[in-house]
JSON list of C-alpha atoms in Angstrom, two decimals:
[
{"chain": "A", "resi": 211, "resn": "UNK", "atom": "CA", "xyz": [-13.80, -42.37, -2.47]},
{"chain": "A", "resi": 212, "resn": "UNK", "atom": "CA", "xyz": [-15.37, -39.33, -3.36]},
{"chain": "A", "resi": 213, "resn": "UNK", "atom": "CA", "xyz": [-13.12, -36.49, -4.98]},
{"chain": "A", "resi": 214, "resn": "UNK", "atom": "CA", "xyz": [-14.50, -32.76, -4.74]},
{"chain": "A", "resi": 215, "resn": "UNK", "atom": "CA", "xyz": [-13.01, -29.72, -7.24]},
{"chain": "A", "resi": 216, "resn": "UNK", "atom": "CA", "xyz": [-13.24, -26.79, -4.72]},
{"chain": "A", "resi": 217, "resn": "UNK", "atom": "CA", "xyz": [-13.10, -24.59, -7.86]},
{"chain": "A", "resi": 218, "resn": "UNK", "atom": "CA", "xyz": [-15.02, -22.99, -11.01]},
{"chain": "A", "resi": 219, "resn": "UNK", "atom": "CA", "xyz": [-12.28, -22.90, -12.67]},
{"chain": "A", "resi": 220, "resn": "UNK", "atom": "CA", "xyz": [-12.39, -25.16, -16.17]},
{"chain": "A", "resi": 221, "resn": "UNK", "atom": "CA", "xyz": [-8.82, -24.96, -16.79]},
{"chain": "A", "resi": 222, "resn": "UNK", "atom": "CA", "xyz": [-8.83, -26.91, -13.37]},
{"chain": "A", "resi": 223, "resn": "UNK", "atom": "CA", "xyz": [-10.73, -29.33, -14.78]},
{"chain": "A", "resi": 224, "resn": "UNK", "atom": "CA", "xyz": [-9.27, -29.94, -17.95]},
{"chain": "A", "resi": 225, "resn": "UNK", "atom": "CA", "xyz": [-5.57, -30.19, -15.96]},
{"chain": "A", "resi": 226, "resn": "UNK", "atom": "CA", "xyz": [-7.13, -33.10, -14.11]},
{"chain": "A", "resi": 227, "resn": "UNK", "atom": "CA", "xyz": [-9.01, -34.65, -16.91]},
{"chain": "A", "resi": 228, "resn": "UNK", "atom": "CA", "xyz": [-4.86, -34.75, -18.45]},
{"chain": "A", "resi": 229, "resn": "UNK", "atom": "CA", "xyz": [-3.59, -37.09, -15.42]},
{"chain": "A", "resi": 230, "resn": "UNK", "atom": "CA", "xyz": [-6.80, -39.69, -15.55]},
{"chain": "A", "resi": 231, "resn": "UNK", "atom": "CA", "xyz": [-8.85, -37.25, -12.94]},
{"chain": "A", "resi": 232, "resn": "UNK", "atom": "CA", "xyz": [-12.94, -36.53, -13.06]},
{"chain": "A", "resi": 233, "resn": "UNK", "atom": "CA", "xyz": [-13.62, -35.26, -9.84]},
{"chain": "A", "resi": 234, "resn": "UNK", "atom": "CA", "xyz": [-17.37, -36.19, -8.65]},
{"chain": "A", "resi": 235, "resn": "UNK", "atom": "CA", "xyz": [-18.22, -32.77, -8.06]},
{"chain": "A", "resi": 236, "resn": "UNK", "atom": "CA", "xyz": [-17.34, -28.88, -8.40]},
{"chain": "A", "resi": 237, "resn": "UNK", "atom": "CA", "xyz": [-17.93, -26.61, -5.40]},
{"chain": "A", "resi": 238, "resn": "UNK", "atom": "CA", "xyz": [-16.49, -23.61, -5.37]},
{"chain": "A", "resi": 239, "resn": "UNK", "atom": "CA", "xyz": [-15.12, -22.64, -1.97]},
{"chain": "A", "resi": 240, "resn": "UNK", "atom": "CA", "xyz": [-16.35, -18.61, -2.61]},
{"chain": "A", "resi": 241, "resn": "UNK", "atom": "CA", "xyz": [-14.30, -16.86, 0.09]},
{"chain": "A", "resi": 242, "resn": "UNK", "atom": "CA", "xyz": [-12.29, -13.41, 0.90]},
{"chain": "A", "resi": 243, "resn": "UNK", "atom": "CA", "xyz": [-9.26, -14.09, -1.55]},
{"chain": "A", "resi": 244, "resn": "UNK", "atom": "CA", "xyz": [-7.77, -10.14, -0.14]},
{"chain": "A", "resi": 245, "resn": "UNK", "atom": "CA", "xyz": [-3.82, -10.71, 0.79]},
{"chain": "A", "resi": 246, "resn": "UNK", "atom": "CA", "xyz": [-3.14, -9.25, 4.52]},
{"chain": "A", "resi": 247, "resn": "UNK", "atom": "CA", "xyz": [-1.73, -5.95, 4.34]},
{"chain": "A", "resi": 248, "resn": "UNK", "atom": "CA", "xyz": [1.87, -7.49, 4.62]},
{"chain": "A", "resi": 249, "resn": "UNK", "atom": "CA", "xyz": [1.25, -10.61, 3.49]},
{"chain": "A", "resi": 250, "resn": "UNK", "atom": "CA", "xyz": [3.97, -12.20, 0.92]},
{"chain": "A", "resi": 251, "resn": "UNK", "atom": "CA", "xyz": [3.06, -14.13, -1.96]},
{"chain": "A", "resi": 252, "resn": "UNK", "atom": "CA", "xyz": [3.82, -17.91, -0.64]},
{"chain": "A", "resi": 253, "resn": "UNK", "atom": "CA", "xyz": [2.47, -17.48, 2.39]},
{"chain": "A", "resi": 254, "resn": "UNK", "atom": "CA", "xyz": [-0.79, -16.24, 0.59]},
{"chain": "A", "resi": 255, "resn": "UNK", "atom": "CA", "xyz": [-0.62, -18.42, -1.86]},
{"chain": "A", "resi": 256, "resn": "UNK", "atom": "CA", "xyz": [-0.62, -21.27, 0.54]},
{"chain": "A", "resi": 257, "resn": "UNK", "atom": "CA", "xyz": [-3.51, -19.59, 3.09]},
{"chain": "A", "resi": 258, "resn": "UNK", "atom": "CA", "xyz": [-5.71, -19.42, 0.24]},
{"chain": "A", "resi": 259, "resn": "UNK", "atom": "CA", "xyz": [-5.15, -23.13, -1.05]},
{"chain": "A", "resi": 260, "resn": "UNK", "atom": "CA", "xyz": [-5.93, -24.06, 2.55]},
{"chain": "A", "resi": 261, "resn": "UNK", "atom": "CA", "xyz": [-8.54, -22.00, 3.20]},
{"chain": "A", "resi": 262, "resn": "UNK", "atom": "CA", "xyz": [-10.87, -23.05, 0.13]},
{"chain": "A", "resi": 263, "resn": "UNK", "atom": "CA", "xyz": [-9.95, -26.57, 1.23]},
{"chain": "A", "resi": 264, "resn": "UNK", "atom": "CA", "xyz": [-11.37, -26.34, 4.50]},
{"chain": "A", "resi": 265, "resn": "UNK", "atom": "CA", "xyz": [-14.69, -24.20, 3.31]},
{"chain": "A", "resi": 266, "resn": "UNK", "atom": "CA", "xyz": [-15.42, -26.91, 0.73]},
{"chain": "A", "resi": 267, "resn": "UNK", "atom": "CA", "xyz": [-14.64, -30.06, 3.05]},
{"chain": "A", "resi": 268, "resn": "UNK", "atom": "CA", "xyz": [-16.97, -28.39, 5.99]},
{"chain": "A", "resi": 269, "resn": "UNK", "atom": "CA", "xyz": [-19.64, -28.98, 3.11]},
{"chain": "A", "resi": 270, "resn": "UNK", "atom": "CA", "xyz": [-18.67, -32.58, 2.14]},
{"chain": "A", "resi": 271, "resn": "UNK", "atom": "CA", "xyz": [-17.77, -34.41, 5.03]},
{"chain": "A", "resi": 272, "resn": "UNK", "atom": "CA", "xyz": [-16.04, -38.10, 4.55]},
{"chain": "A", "resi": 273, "resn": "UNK", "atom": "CA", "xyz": [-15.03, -36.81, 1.08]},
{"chain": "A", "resi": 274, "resn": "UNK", "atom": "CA", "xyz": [-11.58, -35.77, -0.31]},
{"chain": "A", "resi": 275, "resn": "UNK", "atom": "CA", "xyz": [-11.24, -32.06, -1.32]},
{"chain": "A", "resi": 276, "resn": "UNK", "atom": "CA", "xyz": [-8.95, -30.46, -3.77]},
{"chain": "A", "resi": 277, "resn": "UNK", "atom": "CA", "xyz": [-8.25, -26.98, -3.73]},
{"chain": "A", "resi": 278, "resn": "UNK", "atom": "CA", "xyz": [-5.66, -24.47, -5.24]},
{"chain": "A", "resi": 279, "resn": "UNK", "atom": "CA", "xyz": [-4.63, -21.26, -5.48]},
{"chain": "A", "resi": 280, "resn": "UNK", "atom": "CA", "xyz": [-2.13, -19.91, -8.13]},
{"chain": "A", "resi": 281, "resn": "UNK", "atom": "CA", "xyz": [-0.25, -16.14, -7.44]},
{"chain": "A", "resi": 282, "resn": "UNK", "atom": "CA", "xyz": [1.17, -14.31, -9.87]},
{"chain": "A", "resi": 283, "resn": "UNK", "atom": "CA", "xyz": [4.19, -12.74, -7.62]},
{"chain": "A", "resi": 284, "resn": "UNK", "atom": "CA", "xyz": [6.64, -9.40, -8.90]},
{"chain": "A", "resi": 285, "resn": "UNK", "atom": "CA", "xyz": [9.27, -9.49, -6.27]},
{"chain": "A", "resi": 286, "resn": "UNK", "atom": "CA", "xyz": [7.74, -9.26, -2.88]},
{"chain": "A", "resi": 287, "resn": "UNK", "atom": "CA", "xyz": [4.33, -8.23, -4.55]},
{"chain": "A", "resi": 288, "resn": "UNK", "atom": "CA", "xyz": [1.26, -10.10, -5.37]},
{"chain": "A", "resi": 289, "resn": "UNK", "atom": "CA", "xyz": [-0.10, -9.50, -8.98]},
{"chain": "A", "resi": 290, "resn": "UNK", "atom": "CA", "xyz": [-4.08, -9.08, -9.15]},
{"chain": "A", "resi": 291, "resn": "UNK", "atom": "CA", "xyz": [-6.56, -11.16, -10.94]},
{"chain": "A", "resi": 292, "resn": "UNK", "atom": "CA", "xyz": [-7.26, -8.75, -13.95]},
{"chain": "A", "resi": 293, "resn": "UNK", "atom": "CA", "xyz": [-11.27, -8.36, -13.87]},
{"chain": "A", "resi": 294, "resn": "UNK", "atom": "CA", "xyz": [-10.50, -4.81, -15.84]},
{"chain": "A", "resi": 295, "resn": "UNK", "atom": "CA", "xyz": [-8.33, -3.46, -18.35]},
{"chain": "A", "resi": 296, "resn": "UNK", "atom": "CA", "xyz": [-6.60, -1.03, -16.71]},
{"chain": "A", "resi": 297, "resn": "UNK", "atom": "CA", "xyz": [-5.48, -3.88, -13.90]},
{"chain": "A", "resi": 298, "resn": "UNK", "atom": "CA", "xyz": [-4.33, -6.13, -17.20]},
{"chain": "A", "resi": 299, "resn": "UNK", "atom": "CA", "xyz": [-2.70, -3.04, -18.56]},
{"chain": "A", "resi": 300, "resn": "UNK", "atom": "CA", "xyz": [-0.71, -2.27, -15.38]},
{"chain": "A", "resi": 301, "resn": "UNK", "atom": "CA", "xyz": [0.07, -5.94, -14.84]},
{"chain": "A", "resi": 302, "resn": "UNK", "atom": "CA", "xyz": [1.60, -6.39, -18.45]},
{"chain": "A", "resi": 303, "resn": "UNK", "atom": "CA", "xyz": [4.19, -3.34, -17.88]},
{"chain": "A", "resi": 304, "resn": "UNK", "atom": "CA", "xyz": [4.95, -4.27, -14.86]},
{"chain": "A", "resi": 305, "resn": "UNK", "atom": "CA", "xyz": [5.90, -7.87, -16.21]},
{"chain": "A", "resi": 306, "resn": "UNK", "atom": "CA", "xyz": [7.92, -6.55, -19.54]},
{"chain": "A", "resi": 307, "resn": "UNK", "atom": "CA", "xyz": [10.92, -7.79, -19.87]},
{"chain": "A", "resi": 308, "resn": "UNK", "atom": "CA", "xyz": [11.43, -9.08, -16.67]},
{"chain": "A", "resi": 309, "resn": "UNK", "atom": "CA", "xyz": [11.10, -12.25, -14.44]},
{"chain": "A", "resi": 310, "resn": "UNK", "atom": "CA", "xyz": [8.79, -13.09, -12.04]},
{"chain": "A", "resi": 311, "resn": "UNK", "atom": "CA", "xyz": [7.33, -16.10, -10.12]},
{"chain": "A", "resi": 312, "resn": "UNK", "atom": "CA", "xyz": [3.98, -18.18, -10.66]},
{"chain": "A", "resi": 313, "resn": "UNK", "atom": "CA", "xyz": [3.43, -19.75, -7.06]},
{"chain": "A", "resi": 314, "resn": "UNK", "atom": "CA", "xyz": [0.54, -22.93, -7.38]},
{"chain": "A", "resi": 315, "resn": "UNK", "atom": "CA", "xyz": [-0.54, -24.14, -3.88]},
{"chain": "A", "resi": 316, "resn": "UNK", "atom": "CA", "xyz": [-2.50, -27.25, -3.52]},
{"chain": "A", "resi": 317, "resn": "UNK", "atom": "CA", "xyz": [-4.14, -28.53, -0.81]},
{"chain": "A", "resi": 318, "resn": "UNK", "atom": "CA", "xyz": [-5.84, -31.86, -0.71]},
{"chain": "A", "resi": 319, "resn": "UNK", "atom": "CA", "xyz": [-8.62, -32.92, 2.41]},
{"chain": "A", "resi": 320, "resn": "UNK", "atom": "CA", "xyz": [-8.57, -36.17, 3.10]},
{"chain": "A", "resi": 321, "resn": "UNK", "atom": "CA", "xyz": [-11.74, -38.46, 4.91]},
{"chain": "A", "resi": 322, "resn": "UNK", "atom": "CA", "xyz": [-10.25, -37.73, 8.18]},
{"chain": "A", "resi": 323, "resn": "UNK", "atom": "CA", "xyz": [-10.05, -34.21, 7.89]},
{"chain": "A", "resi": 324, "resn": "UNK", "atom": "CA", "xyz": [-6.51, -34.21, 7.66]},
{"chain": "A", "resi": 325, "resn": "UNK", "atom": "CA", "xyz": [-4.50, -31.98, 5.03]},
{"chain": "A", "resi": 326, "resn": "UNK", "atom": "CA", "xyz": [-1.76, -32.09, 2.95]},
{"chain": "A", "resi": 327, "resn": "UNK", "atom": "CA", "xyz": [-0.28, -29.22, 0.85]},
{"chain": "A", "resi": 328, "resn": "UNK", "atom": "CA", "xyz": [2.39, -28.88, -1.95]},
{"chain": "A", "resi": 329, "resn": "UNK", "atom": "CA", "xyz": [3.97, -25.81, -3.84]},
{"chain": "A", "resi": 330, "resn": "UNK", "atom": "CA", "xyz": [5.23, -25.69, -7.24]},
{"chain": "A", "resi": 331, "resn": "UNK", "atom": "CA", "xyz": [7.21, -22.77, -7.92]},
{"chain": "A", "resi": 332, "resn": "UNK", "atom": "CA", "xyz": [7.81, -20.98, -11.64]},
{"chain": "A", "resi": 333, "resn": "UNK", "atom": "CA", "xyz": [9.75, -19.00, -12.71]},
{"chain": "A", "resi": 334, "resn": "UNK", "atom": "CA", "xyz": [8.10, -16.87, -16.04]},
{"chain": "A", "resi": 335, "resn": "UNK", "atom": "CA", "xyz": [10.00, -14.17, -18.38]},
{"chain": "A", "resi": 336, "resn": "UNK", "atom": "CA", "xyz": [8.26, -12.06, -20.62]},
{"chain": "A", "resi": 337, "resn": "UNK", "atom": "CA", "xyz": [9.91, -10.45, -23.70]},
{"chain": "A", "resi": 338, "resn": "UNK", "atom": "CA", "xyz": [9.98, -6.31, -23.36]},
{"chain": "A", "resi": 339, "resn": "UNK", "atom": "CA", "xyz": [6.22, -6.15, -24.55]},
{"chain": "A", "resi": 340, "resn": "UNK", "atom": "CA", "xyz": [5.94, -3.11, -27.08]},
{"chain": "A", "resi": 341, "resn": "UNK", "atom": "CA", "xyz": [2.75, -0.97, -26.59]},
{"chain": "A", "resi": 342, "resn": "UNK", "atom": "CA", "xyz": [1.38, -2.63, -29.64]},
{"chain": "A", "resi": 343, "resn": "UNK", "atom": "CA", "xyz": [1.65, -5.79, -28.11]},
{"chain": "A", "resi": 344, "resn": "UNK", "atom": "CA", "xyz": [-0.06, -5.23, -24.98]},
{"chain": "A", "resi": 345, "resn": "UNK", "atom": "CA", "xyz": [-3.00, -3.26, -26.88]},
{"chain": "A", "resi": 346, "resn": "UNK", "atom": "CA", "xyz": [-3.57, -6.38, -29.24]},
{"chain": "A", "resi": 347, "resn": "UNK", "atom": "CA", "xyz": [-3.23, -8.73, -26.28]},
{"chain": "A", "resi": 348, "resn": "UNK", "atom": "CA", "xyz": [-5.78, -6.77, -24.27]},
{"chain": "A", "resi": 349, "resn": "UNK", "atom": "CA", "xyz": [-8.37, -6.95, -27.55]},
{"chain": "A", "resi": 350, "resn": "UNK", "atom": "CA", "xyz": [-8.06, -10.56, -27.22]},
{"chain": "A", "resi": 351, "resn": "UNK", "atom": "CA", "xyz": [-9.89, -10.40, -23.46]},
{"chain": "A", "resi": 352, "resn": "UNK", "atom": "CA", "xyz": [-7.77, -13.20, -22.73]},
{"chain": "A", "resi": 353, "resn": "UNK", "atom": "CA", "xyz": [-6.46, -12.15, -19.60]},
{"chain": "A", "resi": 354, "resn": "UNK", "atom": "CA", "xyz": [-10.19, -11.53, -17.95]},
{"chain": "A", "resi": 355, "resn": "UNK", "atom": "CA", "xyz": [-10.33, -13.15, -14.32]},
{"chain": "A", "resi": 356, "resn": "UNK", "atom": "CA", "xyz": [-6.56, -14.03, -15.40]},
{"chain": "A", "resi": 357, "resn": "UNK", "atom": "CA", "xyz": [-3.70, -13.96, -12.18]},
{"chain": "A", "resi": 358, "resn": "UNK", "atom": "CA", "xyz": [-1.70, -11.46, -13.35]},
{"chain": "A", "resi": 359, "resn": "UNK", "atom": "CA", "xyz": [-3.61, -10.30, -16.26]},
{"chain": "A", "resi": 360, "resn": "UNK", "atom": "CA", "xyz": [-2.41, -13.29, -19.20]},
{"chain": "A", "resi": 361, "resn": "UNK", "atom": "CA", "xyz": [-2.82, -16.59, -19.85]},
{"chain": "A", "resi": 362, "resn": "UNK", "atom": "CA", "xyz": [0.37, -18.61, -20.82]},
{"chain": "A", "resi": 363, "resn": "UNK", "atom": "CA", "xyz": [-1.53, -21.42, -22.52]},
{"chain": "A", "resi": 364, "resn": "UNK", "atom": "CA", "xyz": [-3.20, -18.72, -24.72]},
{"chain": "A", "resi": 365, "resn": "UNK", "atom": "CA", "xyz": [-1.93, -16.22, -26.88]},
{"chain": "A", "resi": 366, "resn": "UNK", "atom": "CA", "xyz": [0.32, -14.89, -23.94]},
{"chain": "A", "resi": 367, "resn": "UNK", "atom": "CA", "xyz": [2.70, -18.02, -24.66]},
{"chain": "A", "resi": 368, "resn": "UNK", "atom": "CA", "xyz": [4.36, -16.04, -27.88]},
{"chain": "A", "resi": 369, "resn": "UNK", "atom": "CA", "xyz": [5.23, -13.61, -25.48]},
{"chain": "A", "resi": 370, "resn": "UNK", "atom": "CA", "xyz": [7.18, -15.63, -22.42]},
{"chain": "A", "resi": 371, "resn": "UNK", "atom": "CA", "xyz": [10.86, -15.76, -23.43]},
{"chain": "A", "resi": 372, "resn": "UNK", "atom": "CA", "xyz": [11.69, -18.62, -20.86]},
{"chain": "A", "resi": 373, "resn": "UNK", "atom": "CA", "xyz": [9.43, -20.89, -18.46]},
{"chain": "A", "resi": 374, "resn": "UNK", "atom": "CA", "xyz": [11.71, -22.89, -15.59]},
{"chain": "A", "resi": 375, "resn": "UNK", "atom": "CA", "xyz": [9.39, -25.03, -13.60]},
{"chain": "A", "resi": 376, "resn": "UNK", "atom": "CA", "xyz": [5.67, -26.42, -13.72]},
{"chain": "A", "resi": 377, "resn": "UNK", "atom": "CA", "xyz": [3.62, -25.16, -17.17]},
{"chain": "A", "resi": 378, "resn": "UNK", "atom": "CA", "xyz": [0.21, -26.92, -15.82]},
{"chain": "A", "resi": 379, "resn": "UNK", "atom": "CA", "xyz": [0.89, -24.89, -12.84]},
{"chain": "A", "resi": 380, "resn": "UNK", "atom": "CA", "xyz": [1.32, -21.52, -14.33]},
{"chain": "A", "resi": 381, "resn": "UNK", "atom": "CA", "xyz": [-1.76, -22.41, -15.75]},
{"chain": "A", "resi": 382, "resn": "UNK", "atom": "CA", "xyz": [-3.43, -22.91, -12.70]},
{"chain": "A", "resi": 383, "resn": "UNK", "atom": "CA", "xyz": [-2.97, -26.44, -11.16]},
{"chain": "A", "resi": 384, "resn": "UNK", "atom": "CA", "xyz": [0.59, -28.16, -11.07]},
{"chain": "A", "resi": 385, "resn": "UNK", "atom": "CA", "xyz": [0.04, -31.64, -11.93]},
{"chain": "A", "resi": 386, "resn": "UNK", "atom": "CA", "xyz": [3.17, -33.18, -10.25]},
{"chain": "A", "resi": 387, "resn": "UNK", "atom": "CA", "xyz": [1.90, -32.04, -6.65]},
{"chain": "A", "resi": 388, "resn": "UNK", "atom": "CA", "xyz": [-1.56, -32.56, -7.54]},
{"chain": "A", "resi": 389, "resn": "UNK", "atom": "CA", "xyz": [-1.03, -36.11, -8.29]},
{"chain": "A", "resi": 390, "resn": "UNK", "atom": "CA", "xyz": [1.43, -37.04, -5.67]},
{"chain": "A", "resi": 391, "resn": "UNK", "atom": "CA", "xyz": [-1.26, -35.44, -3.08]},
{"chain": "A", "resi": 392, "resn": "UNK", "atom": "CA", "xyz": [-4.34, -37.72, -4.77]},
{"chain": "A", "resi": 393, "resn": "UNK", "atom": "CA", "xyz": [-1.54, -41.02, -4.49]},
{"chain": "A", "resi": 394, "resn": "UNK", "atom": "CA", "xyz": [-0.73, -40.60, -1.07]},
{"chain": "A", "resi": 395, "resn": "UNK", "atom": "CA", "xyz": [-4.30, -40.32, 0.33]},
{"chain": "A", "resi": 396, "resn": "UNK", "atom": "CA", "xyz": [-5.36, -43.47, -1.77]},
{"chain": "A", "resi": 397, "resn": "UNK", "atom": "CA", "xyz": [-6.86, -41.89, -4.60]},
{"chain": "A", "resi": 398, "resn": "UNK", "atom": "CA", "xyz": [-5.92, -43.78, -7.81]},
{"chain": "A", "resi": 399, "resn": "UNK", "atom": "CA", "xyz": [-4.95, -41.51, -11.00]},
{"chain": "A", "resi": 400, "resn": "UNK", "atom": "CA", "xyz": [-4.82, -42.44, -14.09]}
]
């Protein structure tokens, strides 16, 4: 059975590589990733892991397809992937000191066509960041391409207070879902 990564991404990669996972090839699904204009954050997190799914498995039919899609949610908004400093900037003070949630959809294609999804749900508090702080974190250019402008499993981690929930998926990919999605279409792990 043949497992496609419908992502770049190499944290993705290295998740899988943690539960027994080398997917047999990497296509990245490349589509619009805008939210709707009223969208909320699991319903767009959960589009998007679909939607990649479905691009990638119209490529590689008779294969199983992995997608995900991880949102970096304030409230009722939807946190940007920092690809500039100002965004990472903004995204920082906005996450001082408070609470917020790291939605990771995953959607898995199966031979048939048919999908399954999963949602892991985290919840991430950041100390109050002094100005300091966010200037040295933004020298780092850790947070480039980054949901939400950090990375926890970088140097971000010294500044979350409390993580309740799924650490590989505020990274990107919760391996929990992932796995129990691979199990149930037949795909051994591990």
């Amino acid at each position: 059975m043949r497992l496609i990564l419908a992502s770049a991404s190499p944290r993705r990669l290295d998740l899988l590589a943690q539960i027994g996972v080398t997917p047999d090839g990497v296509d990245p699904a490349d589509i619009d990733e805008t939210p709707g204009k009223t969208e909320l954050p699991v319903p767009y997190a959960a589009r998007m892991a679909a939607q990649k799914g479905a691009a990638v498995a119209a490529r590689h039919p008779g294969a199983l397809v992995l997608s995900g899609d991880t949102v970096v949610a304030c409230g009722r908004r939807i946190l940007p992937k920092a690809e500039d400093e100002a965004t990472a900037r903004i995204c920082l003070t906005l996450l001082s000191g408070r609470r917020h949630r790291v939605l990771s959809a995953v959607t898995l294609i199966d031979a048939e066509g048919k999908a399954r999804h999963k949602l892991s749900t985290s919840t991430v508090t950041f100390k109050r960041l002094h100005p300091q702080e966010i200037d040295a974190y933004l020298a780092s250019g850790e947070w480039d391409g980054k949901a939400g402008g950090y990375a926890i499993q970088g140097r971000a981690a010294g500044l979350i207070r409390a993580l309740s929930g799924s650490p590989s998926g505020v990274i990107g990919l919760p391996l929990y879902e992932t796995r129990t999605l691979l199990l149930s279409a037949g795909y051994s792990c591990d």
